[in-house]
C-alpha cells in the first residue's frame, strides 16, 4: 500500500573541538535536522545537564552551541533531549545543539534518531555526540575552560516521496474481513544495517505467517502481516494505514508489533480489556514449555498505538532486551546482534498468539 | 632519560566494499603498516578464519586482499593475526590484509595496535576492521559472493625521533643505589585518549610515590617511578632503559608494571622465586581489608619482562579487567572507563608493596 514518506538526507557531517584543544568529535546528525551554512558553524559551547539548567542559564545561550549532557535515565525519559533539545535551545538564541547519545552504554559510538522542530523558533542544526565526548566537554566546562566547536552538516529534508507499507496475509476461512495483524517496520536509520531496529521485528512477523502456512493451517479470520514504512520519522507509514483503515476498526481483533528487540522472549505485553487479557493468558499457556507464557500490561508500539483511539487491543513482545539501546540507531545495529535461536523463539510466540487469536470464534472483547 | 622512539603516522585511511554491494568499512591502520599507492588498492578479497585455512587456500591469495576473521580466543592467542597476518598473507602474494579487531566484544569499533613485517616478504598495507564487518564479509563469501574492496591508507614510518622515559624517585635512606620500580607507560595509540592503556597505570604508579611522600615516609632503598615511552611499538623505551641499567641488575629488588587495567584490584601477579613470593604473600596481608591480598603467578609486562633475563622479580596488578579489551586500542579508551575509587584501591596496592619492599633490609631473593 502506497504511503507518502519523509525524505531526509544526512550528507557529510563533521564536528571538531577547537578550544581548549583540538579533537575530532564523532557525530551523527539527527533525523529532520537542517544543515549548517557551507562554511559550517564555529561558536563557543555551553554544556547543559538538564532542561532545568537550560532555563537557569538561558542568558548564556545566545549565539552558542548548546551541548546537552543529561544522564541516561530510560529511553522514554531521556529521548526528550534528542527530540526537543534543538528547539528548546533555539528559543534562547542557540545556533546549534549537540546531544549526548541516548543510551545506557556505548563504546564511543553516536546514535541518531528523529528530532522535532517547534515551528515557533528558528530551526538550528542538531546532532548526537558520543557519551564519552559529552562527558569530556562537561569536564572541560566544569574546569573553567572556554569551549569552541566547529560543526559542519549537509543535512537536508527533500520533498516527500512515495514508498509502501508491505502487506501479506493468510485469508480467513470464515471471517475473511476480520483481521489479526502482526507487524514490524521495514525502514531503519542509515547507519548500521537496521538488523535489530527493526529487521528482527519484520522477520518474526513474516515468520509467524510462514509457520502457520507451513503447518497447512487456515484460521477463521485473516492473519495479516504488515511491514510498516517510515516508522523512524514517527510512524508515518502506520499513521496513513490507520487513516485509511480505521473505518474497519471493529474488524481488527488485535495488532501485534515487534520493535523492541528479538532477544530471548518471556511473554507478551498487552493493552486492552481485562477480559481480553484473560484470553491471552489462556493462550500463553501454550508457550509454557519455552518459558514465554507471561502476559504483562502496556503492550503496543509506535506503529500500532494509533488504534487505541478505537479501543483496538495491541500487543508487543516481552524479551530480554536489556542491551537493545546499546545498538539502537547506531553503526552497531548489525546482523551480529541477532541470534537465530532467540529469533525462532520470538517467532514461535508470535505465531501461537496470531494463529489462535485469528482462529477464535470472536474478535477480542474491547474495553 | 632520552630514548629513540618509532615515528609512525597514520594519515587518512578509508576502506569501501564495492561488490557485491557498496558499504563503508570502518578501519584503523595497524601500527608500522605501510600505506597504499596514492590511487589506493582495489582488489577482490578472500576471507580466512585461521592461518591453517590460509595454508590450505594459499593458491587463492595472489593479488587479493586477505581478510582474517579468526574467532577471539584470548588476547595473547588471537593477537597473532594482527601482528603476523600481513606477512603471512604477503608470502602468498596478497596485496593487503584486513584483520578482524582483536577483542571479545565491540560495538562496531575497530581497534589498532602494532604489527610486524617479516623482512623476507614484501611489506603490504594492513588495517583492522570491525568484528561486525569481518563477520559480514565472512557471510558474503560463504554465500558465494565475489568480494571487491577498495583500500586507501596514507600510513608511513618516519625516521626515529628522541623522546623520554620519565623517571622520578624517593631516594632511599640506607641503600640509595638499590631500587624498587613502579611503572606504567606514557605513550598510547592515537585513537581514544589512552586513559586506560596506559594512563591508569602511569597514574597509580605516580600515586604510589605521592602516597609514600604524603605520609612522610622514606624507605631504606630508592623507590623509583618510571613512565615508559613507546611501549606500543613493543617496549622500545623500556628496552633502552634495560640496556642502559642492566649492569646494576643486582640492585633492582623488583619491578612493578601496571598495563592491564586499573579496575577493582584483588591482588598482584608475581614472577620470581618461591622465597620471594612468600615475602610478598606476607605483605599482601596488609591488604586484606580491601580484598586485595592474593599473590598469583605470572606477573610482569612488556616493559619489565626484559629483567627476567637477569632473574629480577617482576609483578603486575590482578584486577577485574574482564572488559579491558572492550576498549583497548580503540576510540573507546577514554576517561569514562576509569573509575576514581577503583584507581584509588589500585594505588593503595601499589603503594603498600612498593613501600614495604623498598623498606626491607634486603633486596628480594632471586631464583
XYZ file of C-alpha atoms in Angstrom:
734
model
C 0.000 0.000 0.000
C 1.423 3.361 -1.059
C 2.463 5.893 1.554
C 3.949 9.398 1.404
C 7.188 9.272 3.356
C 9.751 11.770 4.597
C 12.983 12.121 2.665
C 15.793 13.359 4.835
C 19.382 13.105 3.621
C 22.333 13.204 6.014
C 25.127 14.176 3.630
C 28.590 14.799 5.044
C 28.936 15.893 8.636
C 31.780 16.674 10.960
C 32.444 18.287 14.331
C 35.707 19.420 15.804
C 36.637 20.790 19.178
C 38.949 23.761 18.506
C 39.461 25.083 22.041
C 40.839 24.374 24.619
C 42.447 21.639 22.474
C 41.761 20.196 19.050
C 39.864 16.927 18.844
C 37.534 15.292 16.376
C 34.068 14.734 17.820
C 32.258 11.748 16.361
C 28.733 12.845 15.425
C 25.541 11.675 13.773
C 23.126 14.316 12.591
C 19.606 13.865 13.928
C 16.774 12.976 11.590
C 14.991 16.077 10.200
C 17.835 18.376 11.256
C 18.724 21.239 8.962
C 22.337 21.540 7.819
C 24.826 24.271 8.596
C 25.845 27.038 6.158
C 28.534 25.882 3.710
C 31.303 27.258 5.888
C 29.916 25.461 8.915
C 29.251 26.993 12.298
C 32.065 27.928 14.641
C 30.944 29.027 18.069
C 31.629 28.728 21.756
C 29.721 25.999 23.514
C 27.888 25.711 26.804
C 27.098 22.364 28.427
C 23.660 21.753 29.950
C 22.904 18.683 32.035
C 19.134 19.216 32.028
C 16.360 21.385 30.629
C 16.146 22.939 34.100
C 19.767 24.064 33.808
C 18.957 25.491 30.372
C 16.239 27.618 31.965
C 18.580 28.772 34.730
C 21.397 29.649 32.333
C 19.320 30.826 29.382
C 21.218 34.123 29.225
C 24.426 32.266 28.314
C 22.927 30.554 25.278
C 22.710 33.271 22.613
C 24.968 32.597 19.592
C 26.326 29.498 21.326
C 26.301 25.801 20.547
C 24.388 24.096 23.347
C 25.714 20.674 24.348
C 23.151 18.608 26.249
C 24.711 16.039 28.578
C 21.793 14.563 30.528
C 22.441 11.298 32.367
C 20.612 8.317 30.890
C 17.523 7.528 32.930
C 15.455 5.479 30.483
C 14.843 5.761 26.777
C 11.368 7.328 27.029
C 12.599 9.875 29.585
C 15.989 10.805 28.147
C 14.971 10.824 24.478
C 13.245 14.152 25.180
C 16.670 15.805 24.886
C 17.155 14.357 21.417
C 13.627 15.145 20.263
C 13.198 18.625 21.751
C 16.709 19.838 22.595
C 17.253 21.867 19.430
C 14.025 23.869 19.734
C 14.416 24.487 23.448
C 17.920 25.879 22.908
C 16.936 27.778 19.761
C 14.325 29.640 21.823
C 17.191 31.336 23.682
C 19.259 32.048 20.578
C 21.464 28.973 20.299
C 22.993 28.393 16.829
C 23.213 24.580 17.066
C 22.853 21.744 19.552
C 24.895 18.624 20.207
C 23.070 15.957 22.177
C 24.654 13.176 24.209
C 23.727 9.819 22.695
C 20.561 8.430 24.277
C 21.586 5.065 25.653
C 22.752 3.301 28.808
C 26.133 2.253 27.427
C 28.193 2.779 24.336
C 31.803 2.413 23.278
C 32.408 5.783 21.648
C 29.553 5.493 19.182
C 26.979 8.205 18.492
C 23.337 7.173 17.943
C 20.999 9.009 15.600
C 17.191 9.273 15.708
C 14.365 11.613 14.886
C 14.023 15.108 16.347
C 11.209 17.625 16.052
C 11.389 21.358 15.463
C 8.979 23.636 17.208
C 7.724 25.901 14.410
C 7.751 28.986 16.666
C 11.586 29.144 16.829
C 14.316 29.020 14.151
C 15.364 25.530 13.051
C 19.016 25.027 14.053
C 21.354 22.127 13.167
C 21.393 19.327 15.720
C 23.427 16.146 16.039
C 24.259 13.459 18.567
C 27.734 13.131 20.012
C 29.110 10.190 21.976
C 28.598 9.743 25.707
C 32.374 9.993 26.081
C 32.701 13.280 24.233
C 29.702 14.748 26.072
C 31.353 13.867 29.371
C 34.674 15.246 28.162
C 33.096 18.597 27.205
C 31.283 18.585 30.540
C 34.575 18.065 32.428
C 36.268 20.821 30.430
C 33.477 23.291 31.139
C 33.475 22.455 34.850
C 37.246 23.009 34.808
C 36.568 26.555 33.611
C 37.767 26.082 30.041
C 36.275 28.002 27.136
C 34.910 25.528 24.596
C 34.948 26.357 20.899
C 33.438 23.941 18.418
C 33.202 23.807 14.638
C 30.195 21.987 13.221
C 29.550 21.137 9.586
C 26.432 19.320 8.379
C 24.988 18.945 4.890
C 21.703 17.543 6.174
C 18.548 18.476 4.280
C 14.934 17.465 4.003
C 13.711 16.855 0.458
C 10.091 16.688 -0.744
C 8.138 13.663 0.411
C 8.269 10.614 -1.807
C 6.101 7.575 -2.276
C 7.017 4.343 -0.534
C 4.913 1.418 0.662
C 3.694 -0.453 3.672
C 4.260 -4.098 2.720
C 1.202 -6.241 3.376
C 0.766 -10.011 3.108
C -1.960 -12.193 4.521
C -3.497 -15.588 5.001
C -7.163 -15.071 4.181
C -9.548 -16.202 6.909
C -11.777 -19.185 6.092
C -14.864 -17.969 7.969
C -14.453 -14.228 8.623
C -12.089 -13.044 5.871
C -12.880 -9.356 6.560
C -11.817 -9.650 10.218
C -8.092 -9.392 10.892
C -5.302 -10.112 13.326
C -2.208 -8.053 12.477
C 1.404 -8.995 13.197
C 3.911 -6.310 12.345
C 7.349 -4.776 12.402
C 8.784 -1.877 10.421
C 10.896 -2.124 7.293
C 12.673 1.218 7.408
C 15.743 1.821 9.514
C 18.343 4.507 10.085
C 21.078 4.858 7.500
C 23.766 3.807 9.971
C 24.256 0.138 10.745
C 22.206 -2.440 8.917
C 18.931 -1.963 10.793
C 19.155 -5.628 11.727
C 17.625 -5.138 15.142
C 15.626 -1.952 14.564
C 13.628 -3.415 13.028
C 14.807 -6.237 10.768
C 14.159 -8.649 13.621
C 10.572 -7.481 14.133
C 9.831 -7.652 10.414
C 11.404 -11.114 10.284
C 9.452 -12.704 13.124
C 6.212 -11.226 11.795
C 6.946 -12.745 8.417
C 7.869 -15.997 10.152
C 4.573 -16.102 12.040
C 2.697 -16.316 8.732
C 5.258 -18.719 7.282
C 4.869 -21.082 10.217
C 1.068 -21.058 10.017
C 1.184 -21.607 6.257
C 3.883 -24.257 6.592
C 1.721 -26.184 9.020
C -1.137 -26.107 6.489
C -3.382 -24.151 8.866
C -6.049 -21.670 7.819
C -7.530 -19.656 10.690
C -11.139 -18.482 10.722
C -10.219 -14.819 10.302
C -7.496 -13.190 8.215
C -3.957 -13.205 9.551
C -2.242 -10.126 8.173
C 1.419 -9.205 8.133
C 2.252 -5.508 7.795
C 5.795 -4.277 7.472
C 5.430 -0.539 8.079
C 7.459 2.057 6.265
C 8.859 5.266 7.770
C 8.409 4.359 11.407
C 11.597 6.213 12.278
C 10.122 9.610 11.432
C 7.326 8.959 13.915
C 5.151 6.261 12.423
C 4.427 7.951 9.098
C 3.537 4.738 7.270
C 1.439 3.263 10.047
C -0.443 6.515 10.559
C -1.505 6.572 6.906
C -2.505 2.906 7.151
C -4.614 3.749 10.197
C -6.280 6.689 8.499
C -7.117 4.509 5.514
C -8.455 1.567 7.506
C -9.839 2.914 10.755
C -13.395 2.749 9.438
C -12.947 -1.012 9.804
C -11.626 -0.742 13.369
C -14.293 -3.046 14.712
C -12.985 -5.804 12.447
C -9.420 -5.546 13.831
C -9.190 -8.106 16.616
C -5.688 -7.117 17.741
C -2.455 -5.636 16.323
C 0.917 -7.034 17.358
C 4.105 -5.053 16.880
C 7.696 -6.135 17.499
C 10.008 -3.128 17.671
C 11.933 -3.528 20.918
C 14.248 -6.388 20.164
C 14.004 -10.075 19.325
C 16.179 -11.348 22.172
C 15.128 -14.308 24.360
C 11.338 -13.867 24.831
C 9.491 -14.377 28.098
C 5.971 -13.360 27.116
C 3.994 -10.514 25.673
C 2.910 -7.045 26.699
C -0.749 -6.260 26.165
C -3.032 -3.234 26.148
C -6.753 -3.925 26.173
C -9.617 -5.041 28.370
C -9.244 -7.369 31.355
C -11.474 -9.880 29.598
C -9.218 -9.855 26.541
C -6.146 -10.177 28.749
C -7.619 -13.288 30.367
C -7.995 -14.851 26.921
C -4.366 -14.050 26.086
C -3.259 -15.578 29.378
C -5.007 -18.795 28.366
C -3.207 -18.762 25.016
C 0.052 -18.056 26.840
C -0.207 -21.498 28.465
C 0.698 -22.973 25.085
C 4.117 -21.322 25.499
C 4.973 -22.620 28.977
C 7.481 -25.086 27.526
C 9.613 -22.237 26.169
C 9.143 -20.052 29.271
C 7.247 -17.422 27.325
C 3.796 -17.663 28.865
C 3.569 -14.384 30.779
C 1.190 -11.561 29.801
C 2.179 -8.108 31.074
C 0.451 -4.756 30.741
C 1.357 -1.851 28.452
C 1.728 -3.524 25.086
C 1.886 -1.709 21.782
C 4.324 0.396 19.820
C 4.721 3.444 17.599
C 3.047 1.749 14.638
C 0.019 0.230 16.335
C -0.823 2.686 19.101
C -2.960 4.731 16.669
C -5.618 2.048 17.098
C -6.011 2.641 20.822
C -8.203 5.597 19.839
C -10.721 2.980 18.721
C -10.039 0.680 21.675
C -8.479 -1.977 19.476
C -6.181 -4.198 21.594
C -2.442 -4.011 20.902
C 0.425 -6.222 21.975
C 4.189 -6.442 21.790
C 6.976 -8.819 22.698
C 8.408 -9.138 26.221
C 12.028 -10.147 25.682
C 15.397 -9.873 27.421
C 16.278 -6.700 25.592
C 18.393 -5.047 28.300
C 21.041 -4.312 25.676
C 18.675 -3.082 22.975
C 19.743 0.530 23.422
C 23.405 -0.404 23.189
C 22.888 -0.845 19.429
C 19.732 1.112 18.606
C 20.206 3.760 15.851
C 23.977 3.246 15.745
C 26.574 1.674 13.493
C 26.394 -1.238 15.925
C 22.939 -2.357 14.726
C 24.242 -5.161 12.537
C 23.409 -8.823 11.923
C 25.775 -9.719 14.777
C 23.218 -8.655 17.379
C 20.617 -11.128 16.115
C 20.643 -14.660 17.490
C 18.839 -17.165 15.235
C 17.706 -19.351 18.153
C 16.292 -16.422 20.079
C 14.554 -15.170 16.949
C 12.991 -18.585 16.405
C 11.572 -18.463 19.923
C 10.182 -14.978 19.246
C 8.655 -16.258 16.010
C 7.018 -19.065 17.967
C 5.429 -16.617 20.413
C 4.183 -14.505 17.532
C 2.827 -17.489 15.573
C 0.991 -19.024 18.532
C -0.828 -15.831 19.528
C -1.531 -14.821 15.952
C -2.954 -18.155 14.912
C -5.062 -18.823 17.987
C -6.477 -15.291 18.036
C -7.253 -15.469 14.328
C -8.967 -18.809 14.842
C -11.219 -17.814 17.793
C -14.938 -17.586 17.213
C -14.967 -13.871 18.073
C -12.758 -10.798 17.816
C -11.214 -9.903 21.168
C -13.609 -8.052 23.516
C -12.968 -4.272 23.700
C -12.667 -2.323 26.937
C 66.064 9.748 30.191
C 66.283 10.111 26.412
C 65.134 7.289 24.165
C 64.999 6.817 20.386
C 61.409 6.065 19.516
C 59.493 4.961 16.458
C 57.573 7.579 14.489
C 54.663 6.115 12.597
C 51.962 8.391 11.173
C 48.504 7.106 10.300
C 47.364 9.794 7.863
C 43.992 9.418 6.170
C 42.592 5.950 5.651
C 39.434 4.505 4.198
C 38.028 1.181 3.064
C 34.965 0.508 0.968
C 33.246 -2.665 -0.057
C 32.438 -2.259 -3.775
C 30.979 -5.690 -4.604
C 28.552 -7.361 -4.053
C 27.181 -4.116 -2.603
C 28.682 -0.797 -1.605
C 29.398 -0.189 2.060
C 31.872 1.816 4.069
C 34.117 -0.369 6.202
C 35.341 1.303 9.375
C 39.097 0.719 9.643
C 42.144 1.581 11.711
C 45.536 1.085 10.088
C 47.891 -1.066 12.149
C 50.992 0.437 13.691
C 54.047 0.199 11.384
C 51.879 -0.577 8.352
C 52.917 0.882 5.025
C 50.375 2.926 3.104
C 48.765 2.170 -0.224
C 49.705 3.812 -3.528
C 48.015 7.194 -3.987
C 45.193 5.662 -6.013
C 44.602 3.056 -3.306
C 44.300 -0.667 -3.832
C 41.213 -2.180 -5.424
C 41.157 -5.953 -5.368
C 38.996 -8.976 -4.762
C 39.085 -10.305 -1.223
C 39.254 -13.753 0.321
C 38.242 -14.418 3.929
C 40.402 -16.666 6.121
C 39.267 -17.827 9.535
C 42.694 -19.138 10.568
C 46.326 -19.414 9.497
C 45.608 -23.097 8.767
C 42.946 -22.047 6.270
C 45.451 -19.639 4.727
C 47.831 -22.560 4.168
C 45.063 -24.688 2.657
C 43.846 -21.915 0.342
C 47.179 -20.261 -0.384
C 46.628 -20.573 -4.153
C 43.649 -18.182 -3.924
C 45.636 -15.384 -2.288
C 47.730 -13.891 -5.085
C 46.789 -10.271 -5.912
C 43.972 -10.465 -3.387
C 43.154 -8.632 -0.177
C 43.160 -11.209 2.607
C 40.551 -10.654 5.319
C 41.355 -12.517 8.537
C 38.278 -13.344 10.607
C 39.572 -15.535 13.446
C 37.266 -16.015 16.430
C 38.522 -14.329 19.591
C 40.129 -16.892 21.892
C 42.242 -14.683 24.154
C 44.351 -11.614 23.509
C 47.730 -13.398 23.529
C 46.431 -16.100 21.182
C 44.373 -14.045 18.755
C 46.719 -11.058 18.522
C 48.965 -13.250 16.337
C 46.638 -12.436 13.432
C 47.147 -8.718 13.950
C 50.912 -8.996 14.459
C 51.758 -11.537 11.752
C 48.767 -11.586 9.404
C 50.196 -9.199 6.815
C 53.465 -11.074 6.355
C 51.841 -14.494 6.279
C 49.474 -13.360 3.536
C 52.166 -11.418 1.677
C 54.174 -14.644 1.400
C 51.470 -15.966 -0.947
C 51.158 -12.760 -2.947
C 48.405 -10.871 -1.125
C 48.307 -7.112 -1.808
C 46.848 -6.072 1.579
C 45.273 -7.547 4.685
C 42.281 -6.545 6.796
C 42.245 -8.072 10.261
C 39.201 -8.556 12.464
C 39.573 -6.449 15.609
C 41.243 -8.414 18.396
C 38.767 -8.308 21.240
C 35.940 -10.240 22.901
C 33.266 -7.624 22.253
C 32.880 -4.378 20.436
C 30.076 -2.212 19.127
C 31.239 -1.578 15.563
C 34.611 -0.159 16.561
C 37.955 -1.158 15.026
C 40.991 -1.465 17.337
C 44.522 -0.653 16.237
C 47.843 -1.999 17.547
C 51.334 -2.863 16.440
C 52.121 -5.350 13.673
C 55.457 -6.712 12.497
C 56.677 -7.262 8.971
C 58.785 -10.282 8.174
C 61.663 -8.851 6.155
C 61.691 -11.819 3.757
C 58.386 -10.845 2.115
C 57.055 -7.565 0.669
C 55.507 -5.163 3.202
C 51.803 -4.780 2.350
C 49.248 -2.381 3.885
C 47.324 -3.809 6.817
C 44.449 -2.491 8.910
C 41.887 -3.693 11.419
C 38.207 -3.809 10.556
C 35.323 -4.254 12.990
C 34.127 -7.636 14.223
C 30.804 -6.866 12.560
C 32.282 -6.119 9.135
C 34.591 -9.154 9.336
C 31.565 -11.338 10.024
C 29.618 -9.640 7.241
C 32.383 -10.299 4.699
C 32.612 -13.860 6.001
C 28.871 -14.388 5.463
C 29.042 -12.911 1.963
C 31.951 -15.172 0.989
C 30.195 -18.260 2.363
C 27.132 -17.244 0.344
C 29.283 -17.456 -2.783
C 29.538 -13.729 -3.431
C 32.573 -12.152 -5.053
C 34.022 -9.532 -2.719
C 35.739 -6.446 -4.111
C 37.294 -3.932 -1.733
C 38.955 -0.555 -2.164
C 41.573 0.338 0.442
C 43.307 3.684 0.850
C 45.920 4.350 3.548
C 48.437 7.179 3.874
C 50.332 5.437 6.689
C 54.090 5.887 6.794
C 57.005 5.322 9.129
C 59.297 8.342 9.552
C 62.845 8.372 10.972
C 63.119 7.658 14.670
C 62.949 10.632 16.986
C 64.055 11.339 20.518
C 61.562 11.035 23.351
C 61.980 10.213 27.046
C 61.270 7.707 29.749
C 60.016 9.835 32.630
C 61.727 8.978 35.913
C 61.015 10.224 39.439
C 62.125 8.774 42.737
C 62.182 8.913 46.507
C 65.823 8.379 47.378
C 66.474 5.523 49.809
C 67.772 6.477 53.264
C 70.081 3.465 53.713
C 70.630 1.862 50.281
C 70.067 4.705 47.814
C 71.611 2.716 44.941
C 69.157 -0.156 45.384
C 65.742 0.287 43.756
C 62.140 -0.822 43.702
C 60.461 0.266 40.448
C 56.766 1.016 39.957
C 55.792 1.747 36.389
C 53.289 2.262 33.620
C 53.736 3.600 30.092
C 53.080 7.131 28.931
C 52.552 6.565 25.227
C 49.240 5.415 23.793
C 47.621 4.885 20.416
C 46.403 7.948 18.559
C 42.773 6.869 18.850
C 40.897 7.450 22.089
C 42.595 9.244 24.943
C 44.830 6.407 26.143
C 43.111 6.757 29.518
C 43.222 3.052 30.261
C 46.163 1.986 28.083
C 48.061 3.195 29.969
C 47.056 6.455 31.638
C 45.716 4.438 34.566
C 48.967 2.521 35.044
C 51.035 5.689 34.880
C 48.657 7.362 37.336
C 48.696 4.691 40.043
C 52.490 4.438 39.803
C 52.713 8.180 40.313
C 50.215 7.887 43.155
C 52.280 5.206 44.895
C 55.148 7.672 45.301
C 52.764 10.504 46.179
C 51.192 8.458 48.948
C 54.551 7.468 50.432
C 55.763 11.044 50.245
C 52.476 12.397 51.587
C 52.790 10.114 54.611
C 56.279 11.491 55.265
C 57.862 8.062 54.804
C 61.365 7.443 53.469
C 62.118 3.785 52.744
C 65.615 2.270 53.131
C 66.099 1.829 49.382
C 65.106 4.054 46.497
C 61.519 3.940 45.308
C 61.559 4.780 41.615
C 58.704 5.640 39.293
C 59.278 5.087 35.586
C 56.736 6.073 32.969
C 57.979 4.299 29.858
C 57.750 5.740 26.392
C 56.955 3.837 23.183
C 55.608 0.690 24.806
C 53.099 0.310 21.996
C 55.741 -0.416 19.383
C 56.980 -3.310 21.526
C 58.618 -1.798 24.603
C 61.082 0.461 22.803
C 61.592 2.829 25.750
C 61.834 0.125 28.385
C 64.277 -1.904 26.308
C 66.666 1.042 26.066
C 66.294 1.639 29.816
C 67.142 -2.023 30.424
C 70.181 -1.904 28.164
C 71.401 1.219 29.959
C 70.837 -0.087 33.502
C 71.167 -3.871 33.364
C 74.700 -3.727 34.735
C 73.005 -2.769 38.016
C 70.532 -5.656 37.822
C 71.572 -6.987 41.229
C 70.462 -3.682 42.766
C 66.938 -3.938 41.334
C 64.831 -5.587 44.017
C 61.665 -5.836 41.895
C 59.897 -4.024 39.026
C 56.140 -3.492 39.089
C 54.206 -2.680 35.944
C 50.519 -1.807 35.564
C 49.392 -2.178 31.955
C 46.303 -4.382 32.070
C 43.728 -2.113 33.589
C 43.107 -0.310 36.868
C 39.711 -1.818 37.600
C 38.814 -3.216 41.069
C 42.027 -4.933 42.284
C 42.169 -8.300 44.036
C 45.907 -8.786 44.380
C 49.073 -8.976 42.359
C 50.685 -11.301 39.858
C 54.305 -12.187 40.546
C 57.238 -13.777 38.729
C 60.232 -14.748 40.863
C 61.473 -17.260 43.384
C 59.249 -19.142 45.832
C 61.078 -17.464 48.698
C 60.342 -14.021 47.268
C 56.721 -14.974 46.668
C 56.372 -15.941 50.329
C 57.569 -12.475 51.324
C 55.032 -10.854 49.003
C 52.289 -13.026 50.464
C 53.187 -11.664 53.892
C 52.978 -8.103 52.589
C 49.660 -8.956 50.935
C 48.154 -9.452 54.398
C 48.254 -5.668 54.806
C 45.664 -5.506 52.005
C 43.135 -7.972 53.412
C 40.779 -5.161 54.387
C 40.372 -4.130 50.741
C 40.225 -7.743 49.468
C 43.461 -7.357 47.534
C 45.747 -9.736 49.412
C 46.213 -12.540 46.863
C 49.532 -13.237 45.136
C 49.253 -15.136 41.853
C 51.928 -16.397 39.459
C 52.952 -14.926 36.101
C 53.460 -11.270 36.903
C 55.204 -8.791 34.658
C 54.557 -6.935 31.425
C 56.045 -5.750 28.164
C 58.140 -3.077 29.861
C 59.603 -5.057 32.746
C 59.978 -8.554 31.329
C 63.445 -7.648 29.959
C 64.731 -8.024 33.520
C 63.775 -11.697 33.745
C 66.962 -12.366 31.808
C 68.765 -11.344 34.990
C 66.291 -13.112 37.275
C 64.997 -9.829 38.672
C 61.482 -10.341 40.113
C 58.572 -8.640 38.319
C 54.973 -8.055 39.329
C 51.744 -6.654 37.967
C 48.229 -5.900 39.139
C 45.492 -8.531 39.449
C 42.275 -6.635 38.795
C 38.772 -7.255 37.475
C 39.713 -6.300 33.955
C 37.340 -8.582 32.064
C 36.311 -5.640 29.896
C 39.823 -4.299 29.300
C 39.851 -5.482 25.687
C 36.489 -3.863 25.021
C 38.291 -0.506 24.980
C 41.972 -1.322 24.355
C 43.466 0.478 21.325
C 40.115 1.901 20.245
C 38.278 5.206 20.241
C 36.562 3.855 23.340
C 39.668 4.215 25.542
C 38.549 7.450 27.176
C 38.372 8.847 30.698
C 34.914 7.287 31.037
C 36.415 3.816 31.536
C 38.371 4.940 34.606
C 36.703 4.793 37.996
C 38.370 7.032 40.614
C 37.507 4.718 43.523
C 38.864 1.651 41.786
C 42.006 3.557 40.843
C 42.494 4.608 44.456
C 42.355 0.965 45.520
C 44.908 0.073 42.822
C 47.128 2.921 44.044
C 46.881 1.506 47.578
C 48.040 -1.939 46.418
C 50.918 -0.372 44.528
C 51.932 1.886 47.425
C 51.853 -0.874 50.049
C 54.029 -3.303 48.092
C 56.374 -0.605 46.866
C 56.984 0.929 50.266
C 57.360 -2.303 52.230
C 59.672 -3.859 49.632
C 61.752 -0.698 49.474
C 61.987 -0.656 53.255
C 63.065 -4.317 53.754
C 66.583 -4.994 54.952
C 67.417 -6.908 51.753
C 66.576 -6.944 48.077
C 64.188 -9.758 47.202
C 65.908 -13.167 46.904
C 66.463 -14.296 43.292
C 65.560 -17.743 41.973
